[in-house]
Amino acid sequence: MSAVPEPVPALTLRPATRADLPAVLALLADEDNVLDPAAVTVTEAHERAFAAIDADPRNEMLVLLEDVDDRGGGGTVVGCLQTTYIPGLGKGGAERALIEAVRIRADRRGGGLGRTLMERAIARARARGCALVQLTSDKRREDAHRFYTGLGFARSHEGFKLMLQAR
């Protein structure tokens, strides 16, 4: 007797709404544990930052939802990332996409959700006409580096940051 395959959950990638903000903040707050979005404090600074991202056509906070119903509603946020589209004179004046804040819920890693999230974000950048996609990743996140290399990203630059405010 063969095992009945588990149903494949419906996955949707879409721009985050204000209602998604607690779930996104939960993903960003602790990448190693699942936090209850209801327990996350959404500050005025978060509200301002989200409003600025939402209003800017060169920025998008994207969420990956699982188990979306037939009408496109419902679903659980299982991943997120932010894409910033940067105009430039290089690459023939084409935009580049900068992807940051990539997260998959800790209890859902290893099942292909990260690949789906990134492939769909890359497809959005390609459809927009971007010449390249770039990202940064903390040097300590070796698993993430292997993941990005597996997606075809190449280490091409050494990055630098100058902190202007204490966290």
PDB file of C-alpha atoms in Angstrom:
ATOM      1  CA  MET A   1       0.000   0.000   0.000  1.00  0.00           C
ATOM      2  CA  SER A   2       1.488   3.364  -0.996  1.00  0.00           C
ATOM      3  CA  ALA A   3       1.405   6.398   1.233  1.00  0.00           C
ATOM      4  CA  VAL A   4      -0.961   9.200   0.325  1.00  0.00           C
ATOM      5  CA  PRO A   5       1.088  12.280  -0.537  1.00  0.00           C
ATOM      6  CA  GLU A   6       0.600  15.334   1.663  1.00  0.00           C
ATOM      7  CA  PRO A   7      -1.264  18.143  -0.112  1.00  0.00           C
ATOM      8  CA  VAL A   8       1.030  20.876  -1.380  1.00  0.00           C
ATOM      9  CA  PRO A   9       0.123  24.162   0.306  1.00  0.00           C
ATOM     10  CA  ALA A  10      -0.856  27.074  -1.894  1.00  0.00           C
ATOM     11  CA  LEU A  11       1.891  29.712  -1.809  1.00  0.00           C
ATOM     12  CA  THR A  12       1.405  33.358  -2.655  1.00  0.00           C
ATOM     13  CA  LEU A  13       4.020  36.112  -2.831  1.00  0.00           C
ATOM     14  CA  ARG A  14       2.577  39.601  -2.509  1.00  0.00           C
ATOM     15  CA  PRO A  15       3.427  43.036  -1.145  1.00  0.00           C
ATOM     16  CA  ALA A  16       2.957  43.172   2.612  1.00  0.00           C
ATOM     17  CA  THR A  17      -0.009  45.042   4.033  1.00  0.00           C
ATOM     18  CA  ARG A  18      -0.162  46.848   7.352  1.00  0.00           C
ATOM     19  CA  ALA A  19      -1.968  43.780   8.751  1.00  0.00           C
ATOM     20  CA  ASP A  20       1.151  41.681   7.947  1.00  0.00           C
ATOM     21  CA  LEU A  21       3.487  43.947   9.923  1.00  0.00           C
ATOM     22  CA  PRO A  22       3.425  41.966  13.223  1.00  0.00           C
ATOM     23  CA  ALA A  23       4.198  38.716  11.357  1.00  0.00           C
ATOM     24  CA  VAL A  24       7.057  40.349   9.436  1.00  0.00           C
ATOM     25  CA  LEU A  25       8.494  41.832  12.628  1.00  0.00           C
ATOM     26  CA  ALA A  26       8.252  38.416  14.306  1.00  0.00           C
ATOM     27  CA  LEU A  27      10.309  36.896  11.470  1.00  0.00           C
ATOM     28  CA  LEU A  28      12.908  39.668  11.644  1.00  0.00           C
ATOM     29  CA  ALA A  29      13.140  39.694  15.450  1.00  0.00           C
ATOM     30  CA  ASP A  30      14.351  36.131  15.878  1.00  0.00           C
ATOM     31  CA  GLU A  31      15.400  34.029  12.930  1.00  0.00           C
ATOM     32  CA  ASP A  32      16.078  30.942  15.067  1.00  0.00           C
ATOM     33  CA  ASN A  33      12.697  30.711  16.833  1.00  0.00           C
ATOM     34  CA  VAL A  34       9.048  31.069  15.915  1.00  0.00           C
ATOM     35  CA  LEU A  35       7.588  34.132  17.597  1.00  0.00           C
ATOM     36  CA  ASP A  36       3.868  34.711  17.936  1.00  0.00           C
ATOM     37  CA  PRO A  37       3.087  37.841  15.891  1.00  0.00           C
ATOM     38  CA  ALA A  38       0.484  38.789  18.509  1.00  0.00           C
ATOM     39  CA  ALA A  39       3.308  39.130  21.053  1.00  0.00           C
ATOM     40  CA  VAL A  40       5.325  41.538  18.870  1.00  0.00           C
ATOM     41  CA  THR A  41       5.250  45.235  19.706  1.00  0.00           C
ATOM     42  CA  VAL A  42       4.749  47.412  16.640  1.00  0.00           C
ATOM     43  CA  THR A  43       6.316  50.770  17.461  1.00  0.00           C
ATOM     44  CA  GLU A  44       5.741  54.169  15.877  1.00  0.00           C
ATOM     45  CA  ALA A  45       9.135  53.783  14.200  1.00  0.00           C
ATOM     46  CA  HIS A  46       7.960  50.501  12.628  1.00  0.00           C
ATOM     47  CA  GLU A  47       4.745  52.171  11.490  1.00  0.00           C
ATOM     48  CA  ARG A  48       6.671  55.059   9.887  1.00  0.00           C
ATOM     49  CA  ALA A  49       9.153  52.721   8.192  1.00  0.00           C
ATOM     50  CA  PHE A  50       6.402  50.489   6.832  1.00  0.00           C
ATOM     51  CA  ALA A  51       4.412  53.493   5.578  1.00  0.00           C
ATOM     52  CA  ALA A  52       7.520  54.819   3.810  1.00  0.00           C
ATOM     53  CA  ILE A  53       8.238  51.451   2.169  1.00  0.00           C
ATOM     54  CA  ASP A  54       4.594  51.055   1.164  1.00  0.00           C
ATOM     55  CA  ALA A  55       4.439  54.536  -0.382  1.00  0.00           C
ATOM     56  CA  ASP A  56       7.713  54.246  -2.319  1.00  0.00           C
ATOM     57  CA  PRO A  57       7.453  52.674  -5.798  1.00  0.00           C
ATOM     58  CA  ARG A  58      11.144  51.686  -5.556  1.00  0.00           C
ATOM     59  CA  ASN A  59      10.623  49.637  -2.393  1.00  0.00           C
ATOM     60  CA  GLU A  60       8.525  46.625  -1.566  1.00  0.00           C
ATOM     61  CA  MET A  61       8.221  44.466   1.491  1.00  0.00           C
ATOM     62  CA  LEU A  62       7.088  41.093   0.187  1.00  0.00           C
ATOM     63  CA  VAL A  63       5.502  38.290   2.174  1.00  0.00           C
ATOM     64  CA  LEU A  64       5.233  34.624   1.276  1.00  0.00           C
ATOM     65  CA  LEU A  65       1.903  33.232   2.413  1.00  0.00           C
ATOM     66  CA  GLU A  66       1.022  29.585   2.805  1.00  0.00           C
ATOM     67  CA  ASP A  67      -2.458  28.056   2.669  1.00  0.00           C
ATOM     68  CA  VAL A  68      -4.128  30.912   0.852  1.00  0.00           C
ATOM     69  CA  ASP A  69      -7.784  30.159   0.150  1.00  0.00           C
ATOM     70  CA  ASP A  70      -9.349  29.896  -3.329  1.00  0.00           C
ATOM     71  CA  ARG A  71     -10.259  33.600  -3.303  1.00  0.00           C
ATOM     72  CA  GLY A  72      -6.683  34.684  -2.468  1.00  0.00           C
ATOM     73  CA  GLY A  73      -7.468  35.418   1.162  1.00  0.00           C
ATOM     74  CA  GLY A  74      -6.193  34.141   4.471  1.00  0.00           C
ATOM     75  CA  GLY A  75      -2.888  32.410   4.721  1.00  0.00           C
ATOM     76  CA  THR A  76       0.002  32.353   7.142  1.00  0.00           C
ATOM     77  CA  VAL A  77       3.086  34.488   6.636  1.00  0.00           C
ATOM     78  CA  VAL A  78       5.967  32.010   6.360  1.00  0.00           C
ATOM     79  CA  GLY A  79       8.560  34.280   4.758  1.00  0.00           C
ATOM     80  CA  CYS A  80       9.461  37.830   3.879  1.00  0.00           C
ATOM     81  CA  LEU A  81      12.021  40.006   2.167  1.00  0.00           C
ATOM     82  CA  GLN A  82      12.473  43.621   1.180  1.00  0.00           C
ATOM     83  CA  THR A  83      13.435  44.645  -2.337  1.00  0.00           C
ATOM     84  CA  THR A  84      14.733  48.101  -3.189  1.00  0.00           C
ATOM     85  CA  TYR A  85      15.027  49.029  -6.847  1.00  0.00           C
ATOM     86  CA  ILE A  86      18.042  51.256  -7.427  1.00  0.00           C
ATOM     87  CA  PRO A  87      18.499  53.327 -10.564  1.00  0.00           C
ATOM     88  CA  GLY A  88      22.061  53.622 -11.789  1.00  0.00           C
ATOM     89  CA  LEU A  89      24.189  54.716 -14.675  1.00  0.00           C
ATOM     90  CA  GLY A  90      26.078  51.418 -14.840  1.00  0.00           C
ATOM     91  CA  LYS A  91      24.683  48.419 -16.718  1.00  0.00           C
ATOM     92  CA  GLY A  92      23.382  50.718 -19.433  1.00  0.00           C
ATOM     93  CA  GLY A  93      21.251  52.746 -17.056  1.00  0.00           C
ATOM     94  CA  ALA A  94      19.272  49.707 -15.899  1.00  0.00           C
ATOM     95  CA  GLU A  95      17.918  49.331 -12.388  1.00  0.00           C
ATOM     96  CA  ARG A  96      19.318  46.821  -9.967  1.00  0.00           C
ATOM     97  CA  ALA A  97      17.338  45.083  -7.240  1.00  0.00           C
ATOM     98  CA  LEU A  98      18.738  44.982  -3.723  1.00  0.00           C
ATOM     99  CA  ILE A  99      17.208  42.200  -1.618  1.00  0.00           C
ATOM    100  CA  GLU A 100      17.469  42.369   2.164  1.00  0.00           C
ATOM    101  CA  ALA A 101      15.757  41.064   5.301  1.00  0.00           C
ATOM    102  CA  VAL A 102      15.202  37.588   3.829  1.00  0.00           C
ATOM    103  CA  ARG A 103      13.555  35.327   6.370  1.00  0.00           C
ATOM    104  CA  ILE A 104      11.708  32.018   6.409  1.00  0.00           C
ATOM    105  CA  ARG A 105       9.928  31.001   9.588  1.00  0.00           C
ATOM    106  CA  ALA A 106      12.287  28.847  11.675  1.00  0.00           C
ATOM    107  CA  ASP A 107       9.991  25.812  11.776  1.00  0.00           C
ATOM    108  CA  ARG A 108       9.490  25.861   8.004  1.00  0.00           C
ATOM    109  CA  ARG A 109      13.088  25.933   6.766  1.00  0.00           C
ATOM    110  CA  GLY A 110      14.513  23.171   4.615  1.00  0.00           C
ATOM    111  CA  GLY A 111      11.372  22.502   2.591  1.00  0.00           C
ATOM    112  CA  GLY A 112      11.969  24.804  -0.366  1.00  0.00           C
ATOM    113  CA  LEU A 113      10.099  27.894   0.836  1.00  0.00           C
ATOM    114  CA  GLY A 114      13.263  30.016   0.770  1.00  0.00           C
ATOM    115  CA  ARG A 115      13.969  28.984  -2.809  1.00  0.00           C
ATOM    116  CA  THR A 116      10.379  29.772  -3.798  1.00  0.00           C
ATOM    117  CA  LEU A 117      10.563  33.166  -2.064  1.00  0.00           C
ATOM    118  CA  MET A 118      13.828  34.125  -3.754  1.00  0.00           C
ATOM    119  CA  GLU A 119      12.916  32.771  -7.196  1.00  0.00           C
ATOM    120  CA  ARG A 120       9.668  34.723  -7.196  1.00  0.00           C
ATOM    121  CA  ALA A 121      11.394  37.908  -5.997  1.00  0.00           C
ATOM    122  CA  ILE A 122      14.034  37.500  -8.715  1.00  0.00           C
ATOM    123  CA  ALA A 123      11.275  36.998 -11.295  1.00  0.00           C
ATOM    124  CA  ARG A 124       9.676  40.282 -10.147  1.00  0.00           C
ATOM    125  CA  ALA A 125      13.017  42.076 -10.588  1.00  0.00           C
ATOM    126  CA  ARG A 126      13.501  40.526 -14.026  1.00  0.00           C
ATOM    127  CA  ALA A 127       9.980  41.532 -15.099  1.00  0.00           C
ATOM    128  CA  ARG A 128      10.723  45.091 -13.957  1.00  0.00           C
ATOM    129  CA  GLY A 129      13.782  45.130 -16.233  1.00  0.00           C
ATOM    130  CA  CYS A 130      16.498  44.986 -13.595  1.00  0.00           C
ATOM    131  CA  ALA A 131      19.964  44.132 -14.897  1.00  0.00           C
ATOM    132  CA  LEU A 132      20.998  42.353 -11.699  1.00  0.00           C
ATOM    133  CA  VAL A 133      19.933  41.342  -8.231  1.00  0.00           C
ATOM    134  CA  GLN A 134      22.293  41.894  -5.340  1.00  0.00           C
ATOM    135  CA  LEU A 135      22.073  41.146  -1.655  1.00  0.00           C
ATOM    136  CA  THR A 136      24.092  41.301   1.498  1.00  0.00           C
ATOM    137  CA  SER A 137      24.241  38.672   4.208  1.00  0.00           C
ATOM    138  CA  ASP A 138      25.848  38.738   7.630  1.00  0.00           C
ATOM    139  CA  LYS A 139      29.252  37.033   7.471  1.00  0.00           C
ATOM    140  CA  ARG A 140      28.224  34.670  10.281  1.00  0.00           C
ATOM    141  CA  ARG A 141      25.254  33.228   8.333  1.00  0.00           C
ATOM    142  CA  GLU A 142      27.148  30.428   6.574  1.00  0.00           C
ATOM    143  CA  ASP A 143      24.010  28.381   5.870  1.00  0.00           C
ATOM    144  CA  ALA A 144      22.469  31.400   4.161  1.00  0.00           C
ATOM    145  CA  HIS A 145      25.613  31.869   2.077  1.00  0.00           C
ATOM    146  CA  ARG A 146      25.401  28.272   0.848  1.00  0.00           C
ATOM    147  CA  PHE A 147      21.728  28.838   0.070  1.00  0.00           C
ATOM    148  CA  TYR A 148      22.424  31.992  -1.985  1.00  0.00           C
ATOM    149  CA  THR A 149      25.291  30.311  -3.832  1.00  0.00           C
ATOM    150  CA  GLY A 150      22.929  27.446  -4.668  1.00  0.00           C
ATOM    151  CA  LEU A 151      20.563  29.975  -6.235  1.00  0.00           C
ATOM    152  CA  GLY A 152      23.343  31.203  -8.523  1.00  0.00           C
ATOM    153  CA  PHE A 153      24.538  34.231  -6.564  1.00  0.00           C
ATOM    154  CA  ALA A 154      28.300  34.804  -6.692  1.00  0.00           C
ATOM    155  CA  ARG A 155      30.487  36.506  -4.123  1.00  0.00           C
ATOM    156  CA  SER A 156      31.592  39.541  -6.063  1.00  0.00           C
ATOM    157  CA  HIS A 157      32.277  42.374  -3.621  1.00  0.00           C
ATOM    158  CA  GLU A 158      33.397  42.993  -0.079  1.00  0.00           C
ATOM    159  CA  GLY A 159      30.778  45.016   1.798  1.00  0.00           C
ATOM    160  CA  PHE A 160      31.288  47.711   4.405  1.00  0.00           C
ATOM    161  CA  LYS A 161      28.902  49.393   6.848  1.00  0.00           C
ATOM    162  CA  LEU A 162      29.208  52.472   9.008  1.00  0.00           C
ATOM    163  CA  MET A 163      26.713  52.514  11.888  1.00  0.00           C
ATOM    164  CA  LEU A 164      25.341  56.037  12.382  1.00  0.00           C
ATOM    165  CA  GLN A 165      23.065  55.217  15.318  1.00  0.00           C
ATOM    166  CA  ALA A 166      23.292  52.752  18.177  1.00  0.00           C
ATOM    167  CA  ARG A 167      20.642  50.049  17.996  1.00  0.00           C
TER     168      ARG A 167
END
